[in-house]
Coordinates of C-alpha atoms in Angstrom, one line a residue:
Chain P
M24 CA -52.5 -11.6 -63.0
R25 CA -50.6 -14.1 -60.9
V26 CA -52.9 -17.1 -60.6
L27 CA -52.5 -20.0 -58.3
V28 CA -54.3 -23.2 -59.5
V29 CA -54.9 -25.7 -56.7
Y30 CA -55.8 -29.0 -58.1
C31 CA -56.9 -32.1 -56.2
H32 CA -57.9 -35.4 -57.7
P33 CA -56.3 -38.9 -57.2
V34 CA -56.7 -40.2 -60.7
P35 CA -54.4 -38.7 -63.3
E36 CA -56.7 -39.7 -66.2
S37 CA -59.9 -38.2 -64.6
F38 CA -62.2 -35.6 -66.1
C39 CA -60.9 -33.2 -63.4
A40 CA -57.4 -33.6 -64.9
A41 CA -58.9 -32.6 -68.3
I42 CA -60.4 -29.5 -66.6
R43 CA -57.0 -28.7 -65.1
D44 CA -55.2 -28.9 -68.4
E45 CA -57.9 -26.8 -70.1
A46 CA -57.7 -24.3 -67.3
L47 CA -53.9 -24.0 -67.3
A48 CA -53.8 -23.6 -71.1
T49 CA -56.6 -21.0 -71.1
L50 CA -55.1 -18.9 -68.3
K51 CA -51.6 -18.9 -69.8
G52 CA -53.2 -18.1 -73.2
A53 CA -54.8 -15.1 -71.6
G54 CA -51.4 -13.8 -70.5
H55 CA -51.7 -14.7 -66.8
E56 CA -48.7 -16.0 -64.8
V57 CA -49.7 -19.4 -63.5
R58 CA -48.5 -21.7 -60.8
L59 CA -49.9 -25.1 -60.0
I60 CA -50.2 -27.0 -56.8
D61 CA -51.2 -30.7 -57.5
L62 CA -51.9 -32.0 -54.0
Y63 CA -52.1 -35.7 -54.8
A64 CA -49.1 -35.7 -57.2
E65 CA -46.9 -34.2 -54.5
G66 CA -48.4 -36.5 -51.8
F67 CA -49.4 -33.6 -49.5
D68 CA -50.2 -34.6 -45.9
P69 CA -53.6 -33.1 -45.0
V70 CA -53.6 -34.2 -41.4
M71 CA -52.7 -31.5 -38.9
G72 CA -50.7 -33.1 -36.1
C73 CA -50.6 -32.5 -32.4
D74 CA -47.6 -30.1 -32.2
E75 CA -48.9 -28.1 -35.1
R76 CA -52.3 -27.7 -33.5
R77 CA -50.7 -26.8 -30.1
A78 CA -48.7 -24.0 -31.8
Y79 CA -51.5 -22.9 -34.1
N80 CA -52.5 -19.7 -32.4
D81 CA -48.9 -18.6 -31.8
G82 CA -47.6 -18.0 -35.3
P83 CA -47.2 -19.5 -38.8
P84 CA -46.8 -23.3 -39.1
G85 CA -43.2 -24.4 -38.8
D86 CA -43.3 -27.5 -41.0
P87 CA -40.8 -26.9 -43.9
A88 CA -43.1 -28.9 -46.2
L89 CA -45.5 -26.0 -46.0
A90 CA -43.1 -23.3 -46.9
R91 CA -43.6 -23.4 -50.6
H92 CA -47.4 -23.5 -50.2
I93 CA -47.3 -20.4 -48.1
E94 CA -45.0 -18.7 -50.5
Y95 CA -47.4 -19.5 -53.4
L96 CA -50.4 -18.3 -51.4
Q97 CA -48.7 -15.0 -50.6
W98 CA -47.7 -14.6 -54.3
A99 CA -51.2 -15.1 -55.7
E100 CA -53.6 -12.4 -56.9
G101 CA -56.1 -15.0 -58.0
I102 CA -56.8 -18.6 -56.8
L103 CA -58.5 -21.2 -58.8
F104 CA -59.7 -24.4 -57.1
I105 CA -60.3 -27.5 -59.2
Y106 CA -61.6 -30.6 -57.4
P107 CA -64.3 -33.2 -57.3
T108 CA -67.1 -32.5 -54.8
W109 CA -67.3 -35.5 -52.4
W110 CA -70.0 -35.6 -49.8
Y111 CA -71.0 -32.0 -50.8
G112 CA -67.6 -30.7 -49.8
L113 CA -63.9 -30.6 -50.5
P114 CA -62.0 -33.9 -50.6
A115 CA -60.1 -34.5 -47.3
M116 CA -56.9 -33.7 -49.1
L117 CA -58.0 -30.2 -50.1
K118 CA -59.7 -29.6 -46.7
G119 CA -56.4 -30.5 -45.0
W120 CA -54.6 -28.1 -47.3
L121 CA -56.8 -25.3 -45.9
D122 CA -56.4 -26.6 -42.4
R123 CA -52.6 -26.5 -42.5
V124 CA -51.7 -23.8 -45.0
W125 CA -54.5 -21.2 -44.4
A126 CA -53.2 -20.7 -40.9
T127 CA -52.5 -18.0 -38.3
D128 CA -50.1 -15.3 -39.5
V129 CA -50.4 -16.6 -43.0
V130 CA -54.0 -15.7 -44.0
F131 CA -55.1 -14.0 -40.9
R132 CA -53.8 -12.5 -37.7
L133 CA -55.4 -12.6 -34.3
A134 CA -55.7 -8.9 -33.7
D135 CA -56.0 -7.0 -30.4
G136 CA -59.5 -6.9 -29.1
P137 CA -61.9 -9.8 -28.3
G138 CA -62.3 -12.3 -31.1
R139 CA -60.9 -10.0 -33.8
V140 CA -59.5 -11.6 -36.8
E141 CA -57.5 -9.5 -39.2
P142 CA -57.4 -10.8 -42.8
L143 CA -54.0 -11.0 -44.5
M144 CA -55.0 -12.0 -48.0
G145 CA -55.9 -8.6 -49.3
H146 CA -53.7 -9.3 -52.4
V147 CA -56.2 -11.9 -53.6
V148 CA -58.8 -10.3 -55.8
R149 CA -60.2 -13.4 -57.6
L150 CA -61.4 -16.7 -56.3
G151 CA -62.8 -19.4 -58.6
V152 CA -64.1 -22.9 -58.1
I153 CA -64.5 -25.5 -60.8
T154 CA -65.9 -28.7 -59.6
T155 CA -67.7 -31.9 -60.5
C156 CA -70.7 -33.2 -58.4
G157 CA -72.4 -36.5 -58.3
A158 CA -75.6 -35.0 -56.9
P159 CA -78.2 -32.9 -58.8
W160 CA -78.0 -29.2 -58.3
W161 CA -81.3 -28.9 -56.4
W162 CA -80.1 -31.4 -53.7
S163 CA -76.7 -29.6 -53.6
L164 CA -78.7 -26.4 -52.8
V165 CA -80.7 -28.1 -50.1
V166 CA -77.5 -29.3 -48.4
G167 CA -76.3 -25.8 -48.7
Q168 CA -73.3 -26.3 -51.0
P169 CA -70.8 -26.7 -48.2
G170 CA -67.8 -26.7 -50.5
R171 CA -68.8 -23.6 -52.3
K172 CA -69.6 -21.8 -49.0
T173 CA -66.3 -22.9 -47.4
L174 CA -64.2 -21.4 -50.2
L175 CA -66.3 -18.6 -51.6
R176 CA -67.6 -17.2 -48.3
G177 CA -65.4 -18.5 -45.6
M178 CA -62.0 -18.1 -47.3
R179 CA -63.1 -15.1 -49.3
A180 CA -63.6 -13.2 -46.1
L181 CA -59.8 -13.3 -45.7
C182 CA -59.2 -11.9 -49.2
A183 CA -59.5 -8.4 -50.7
W184 CA -62.7 -6.6 -49.8
R185 CA -63.8 -6.5 -53.4
C186 CA -62.5 -10.0 -54.3
R187 CA -64.7 -11.4 -57.1
T188 CA -65.7 -15.0 -57.2
F189 CA -67.2 -17.6 -59.5
Y190 CA -68.5 -21.1 -59.2
L191 CA -68.8 -23.6 -62.1
A192 CA -70.1 -27.1 -61.4
H193 CA -70.9 -30.1 -63.6
Y194 CA -73.7 -31.8 -61.7
L195 CA -74.8 -35.4 -62.1
M196 CA -71.3 -36.6 -63.0
D197 CA -72.3 -40.2 -62.7
T198 CA -74.7 -39.9 -65.6
S199 CA -72.6 -37.4 -67.6
T200 CA -72.1 -37.9 -71.3
Q201 CA -69.3 -37.1 -73.7
E202 CA -71.5 -34.2 -74.9
S203 CA -72.1 -32.8 -71.4
R204 CA -68.4 -33.0 -70.6
T205 CA -67.4 -31.4 -73.8
A206 CA -69.9 -28.6 -73.3
Y207 CA -68.7 -28.1 -69.7
L208 CA -65.0 -27.8 -70.9
R209 CA -66.2 -25.2 -73.3
K210 CA -67.8 -23.3 -70.4
V211 CA -64.6 -23.6 -68.4
R212 CA -62.6 -22.1 -71.3
A213 CA -65.1 -19.3 -71.8
R214 CA -65.2 -18.4 -68.1
L215 CA -61.4 -18.5 -67.6
A216 CA -60.7 -16.5 -70.7
R217 CA -62.1 -13.5 -68.7
F218 CA -60.5 -14.5 -65.3
Chain O
M29 CA -77.7 -49.3 -27.9
K30 CA -74.6 -49.8 -30.0
V31 CA -73.1 -46.3 -30.4
L32 CA -70.2 -45.5 -32.7
V33 CA -68.4 -42.4 -31.4
L34 CA -66.2 -40.7 -34.0
H35 CA -63.7 -38.3 -32.6
A36 CA -61.2 -36.0 -34.5
H37 CA -58.8 -33.9 -32.5
P38 CA -55.0 -34.2 -32.4
V39 CA -54.4 -32.8 -28.9
E40 CA -55.2 -35.1 -26.0
T41 CA -55.3 -32.2 -23.6
S42 CA -57.7 -30.1 -25.7
F43 CA -61.3 -29.2 -24.7
N44 CA -62.5 -31.3 -27.6
A45 CA -60.7 -34.4 -26.3
A46 CA -62.3 -33.7 -22.9
L47 CA -65.7 -33.7 -24.6
H48 CA -64.9 -36.9 -26.2
R49 CA -64.0 -38.6 -22.9
L50 CA -67.1 -37.2 -21.3
I51 CA -69.3 -38.6 -24.1
V52 CA -67.8 -42.1 -24.0
E53 CA -67.9 -42.2 -20.2
R54 CA -71.5 -41.1 -19.9
L55 CA -72.8 -43.4 -22.6
R56 CA -71.0 -46.4 -21.1
A57 CA -72.4 -45.5 -17.6
K58 CA -75.9 -45.7 -19.1
G59 CA -75.1 -49.2 -20.3
H60 CA -74.6 -48.4 -24.0
D61 CA -72.2 -50.5 -26.0
V62 CA -69.8 -47.9 -27.2
D63 CA -67.4 -48.4 -30.1
D64 CA -64.9 -45.5 -29.5
C65 CA -63.3 -44.5 -32.8
D66 CA -60.6 -41.9 -32.2
L67 CA -59.5 -41.1 -35.8
Y68 CA -56.2 -39.5 -34.7
A69 CA -55.4 -42.3 -32.2
E70 CA -56.1 -44.9 -34.8
N71 CA -54.0 -43.1 -37.3
F72 CA -56.9 -43.1 -39.8
E73 CA -55.7 -42.3 -43.4
P74 CA -58.1 -39.7 -44.8
V75 CA -56.8 -39.6 -48.3
L76 CA -59.0 -41.5 -50.9
S77 CA -56.4 -43.1 -53.1
R78 CA -56.4 -43.6 -56.9
A79 CA -57.1 -47.3 -56.4
E80 CA -60.1 -46.6 -54.2
R81 CA -61.4 -44.0 -56.6
L82 CA -61.2 -46.5 -59.5
A83 CA -62.9 -49.2 -57.4
Y84 CA -65.5 -46.8 -55.9
H85 CA -68.5 -48.2 -57.8
A86 CA -67.3 -51.8 -57.8
P87 CA -68.9 -54.2 -55.4
R88 CA -67.6 -53.9 -51.9
T89 CA -65.0 -56.6 -50.8
A90 CA -63.9 -57.8 -47.4
D91 CA -60.3 -57.1 -48.1
E92 CA -60.5 -53.5 -49.1
P93 CA -58.5 -51.2 -46.7
V94 CA -61.6 -49.5 -45.2
A95 CA -63.5 -52.8 -44.7
P96 CA -63.1 -52.8 -40.8
Y97 CA -64.4 -49.2 -40.7
V98 CA -67.3 -50.2 -42.9
A99 CA -68.1 -53.1 -40.6
R100 CA -68.1 -50.8 -37.5
L101 CA -70.4 -48.3 -39.2
K102 CA -72.8 -51.0 -40.2
A103 CA -72.8 -52.5 -36.8
A104 CA -73.8 -49.2 -35.1
E105 CA -77.3 -48.2 -34.1
A106 CA -76.4 -44.6 -33.2
L107 CA -73.6 -42.3 -34.2
V108 CA -72.0 -39.5 -32.2
L109 CA -69.5 -37.1 -33.9
C110 CA -67.1 -35.1 -31.7
F111 CA -64.9 -32.7 -33.6
P112 CA -63.7 -29.1 -33.8
V113 CA -64.8 -26.9 -36.7
W114 CA -61.7 -25.8 -38.7
N115 CA -62.1 -23.4 -41.6
Y116 CA -65.9 -23.9 -41.7
G117 CA -65.7 -27.6 -41.9
F118 CA -64.7 -31.0 -40.5
P119 CA -61.0 -31.5 -39.8
A120 CA -59.5 -33.3 -42.9
I121 CA -59.2 -36.5 -41.0
M122 CA -63.0 -36.6 -40.4
K123 CA -63.8 -35.4 -43.9
G124 CA -61.7 -38.2 -45.1
Y125 CA -63.7 -40.7 -43.1
F126 CA -66.8 -39.7 -45.0
D127 CA -64.9 -39.7 -48.3
R128 CA -63.5 -43.2 -47.8
V129 CA -66.1 -45.0 -45.6
F130 CA -69.4 -43.6 -46.8
L131 CA -69.3 -45.7 -50.0
P132 CA -71.8 -47.0 -52.4
D133 CA -73.6 -50.0 -50.8
V134 CA -72.5 -48.7 -47.4
S135 CA -74.3 -45.4 -46.9
F136 CA -76.1 -45.2 -50.2
A137 CA -77.0 -47.3 -53.2
L138 CA -77.4 -46.2 -56.8
V139 CA -80.6 -47.6 -58.1
D140 CA -81.3 -46.7 -61.8
G141 CA -79.0 -43.8 -61.4
K142 CA -80.8 -42.5 -58.3
V143 CA -79.4 -42.4 -54.9
R144 CA -81.0 -44.5 -52.1
P145 CA -79.8 -43.9 -48.6
T146 CA -78.9 -47.2 -46.9
L147 CA -77.6 -46.4 -43.4
R148 CA -81.0 -47.4 -41.9
N149 CA -79.3 -49.1 -39.0
I150 CA -78.4 -45.6 -37.5
R151 CA -81.4 -44.5 -35.4
K152 CA -79.9 -41.6 -33.6
L153 CA -77.3 -39.0 -34.6
T154 CA -75.6 -36.4 -32.4
A155 CA -72.8 -34.0 -33.3
V156 CA -70.8 -32.3 -30.5
T157 CA -68.6 -29.5 -31.8
T158 CA -66.7 -26.3 -31.1
Y159 CA -66.2 -23.3 -33.3
G160 CA -63.5 -20.6 -33.1
G161 CA -65.8 -18.0 -34.7
D162 CA -69.0 -16.6 -33.2
R163 CA -72.4 -17.7 -34.1
F164 CA -73.3 -14.8 -36.3
R165 CA -70.2 -15.1 -38.4
T166 CA -70.6 -18.8 -38.7
W167 CA -74.2 -18.3 -39.9
L168 CA -73.1 -15.7 -42.4
M169 CA -70.7 -18.2 -43.9
G170 CA -73.5 -20.7 -44.3
D171 CA -72.3 -23.0 -41.4
P172 CA -71.4 -26.0 -43.7
P173 CA -70.9 -28.6 -41.0
R174 CA -74.3 -27.9 -39.4
R175 CA -76.0 -28.2 -42.8
I176 CA -74.1 -31.5 -43.5
V177 CA -75.3 -33.0 -40.2
N178 CA -78.8 -31.7 -40.2
R179 CA -79.6 -32.3 -43.9
Q180 CA -77.3 -34.6 -45.6
L181 CA -76.5 -37.0 -42.8
R182 CA -80.1 -36.9 -41.6
A183 CA -81.2 -38.0 -45.1
T184 CA -78.6 -40.8 -45.1
I185 CA -79.7 -42.5 -41.8
K186 CA -83.1 -44.1 -40.7
P187 CA -86.0 -41.8 -41.7
G188 CA -87.3 -39.9 -38.7
A189 CA -84.2 -40.6 -36.6
R190 CA -83.4 -37.9 -34.0
V191 CA -80.6 -35.6 -35.0
S192 CA -79.0 -33.2 -32.5
Y193 CA -76.3 -30.6 -33.1
L194 CA -74.6 -29.3 -29.9
A195 CA -72.2 -26.5 -30.6
L196 CA -70.1 -24.2 -28.5
H197 CA -69.1 -21.0 -30.4
S198 CA -66.4 -18.4 -29.9
M199 CA -64.0 -20.9 -28.5
N200 CA -61.1 -18.4 -28.5
L201 CA -63.0 -16.2 -26.1
A202 CA -64.7 -19.0 -24.0
T203 CA -64.4 -18.7 -20.3
D204 CA -64.2 -21.6 -17.8
E205 CA -67.9 -21.0 -17.1
N206 CA -68.8 -21.3 -20.8
R207 CA -66.9 -24.5 -21.2
A208 CA -68.3 -26.0 -18.0
A209 CA -71.8 -25.1 -19.0
F210 CA -71.3 -26.7 -22.4
M211 CA -69.8 -29.9 -20.8
E212 CA -72.9 -30.0 -18.6
K213 CA -75.2 -29.7 -21.6
V214 CA -73.4 -32.5 -23.4
A215 CA -73.4 -34.7 -20.3
R216 CA -77.2 -34.2 -19.9
H217 CA -77.7 -35.1 -23.6
M218 CA -75.6 -38.3 -23.2
D219 CA -77.4 -39.3 -20.0
A220 CA -80.7 -39.1 -21.9
F221 CA -79.3 -40.7 -25.1

């Protein structure tokens, strides 16, 4: 399968980076064709500007900096997001990537008829999220897991009708131990081996 | 009351910008001391940097880049958020405000590994927002911004503080009447703030 890995963390030596390396190795080992977008490394600009917002409903975004992102998105059959959960959701960098790249005539079309949105991401049949959370899982549930819902419900609705999803989170990161992190990496490997 | 208004929309002629102007105008007319923080106009940088991440749990200092934003948040007695919902969430520039300004010892403290909310100075919170999608679809997707405001932000500010969430759905289909009615609703809310 063609898998796009979208990775977002500011610190190259972070645990999230270890997850990314584990994920890339496991996916490649399982025979998938893998492409990586490392948002911080490439200095992606997550802020949608005035002109881009004005033209949003008229067609795909014209900024040449987005062309490769759009191409990767259209190439993918599976998308794997790896990021730290901050304030229960996506880091601004990743949220801005959705705002700017998951745009009109890229991931959906405004169809005829009142309020109709036609999904354009039917080629995506797998969506996965691997994340780290400072909060405990029960409080994440109370807040409604905004990051999970945004990606695995909101964005999934634009993908294939039978698109399958998974969500792996390491909770209580601030009190994590070497053992808990090693065990989590094992879990990541096992889950991605059957991506 | 000292009210911090946070606004996030790039287009000055947008409906959201009109809501923002209305909010500030009405609050000032009622004698509130408004700190108007227009994140786009102030060119707020929403990306939490490597240095900030590494210093995240260190004691806060007066010379860190977000210190002025921290001071404004701590000086506020009420908070009003005015933003459009994009892809079931805050625009990145506003999400980045929470990432970078809602820091340990600002909005929460870690005491024995447990989180204690510390934004007790905020006694009132109102969100004013617009959605492209309809109410049912938004509900189906779990409505992340509503949950964040009603649950997580509510738990971060003064216990028992009043939290309001004013939303206009189906913006892409909204008529002049819908928009005018929503403006009226927001104006009434601000008059009684």
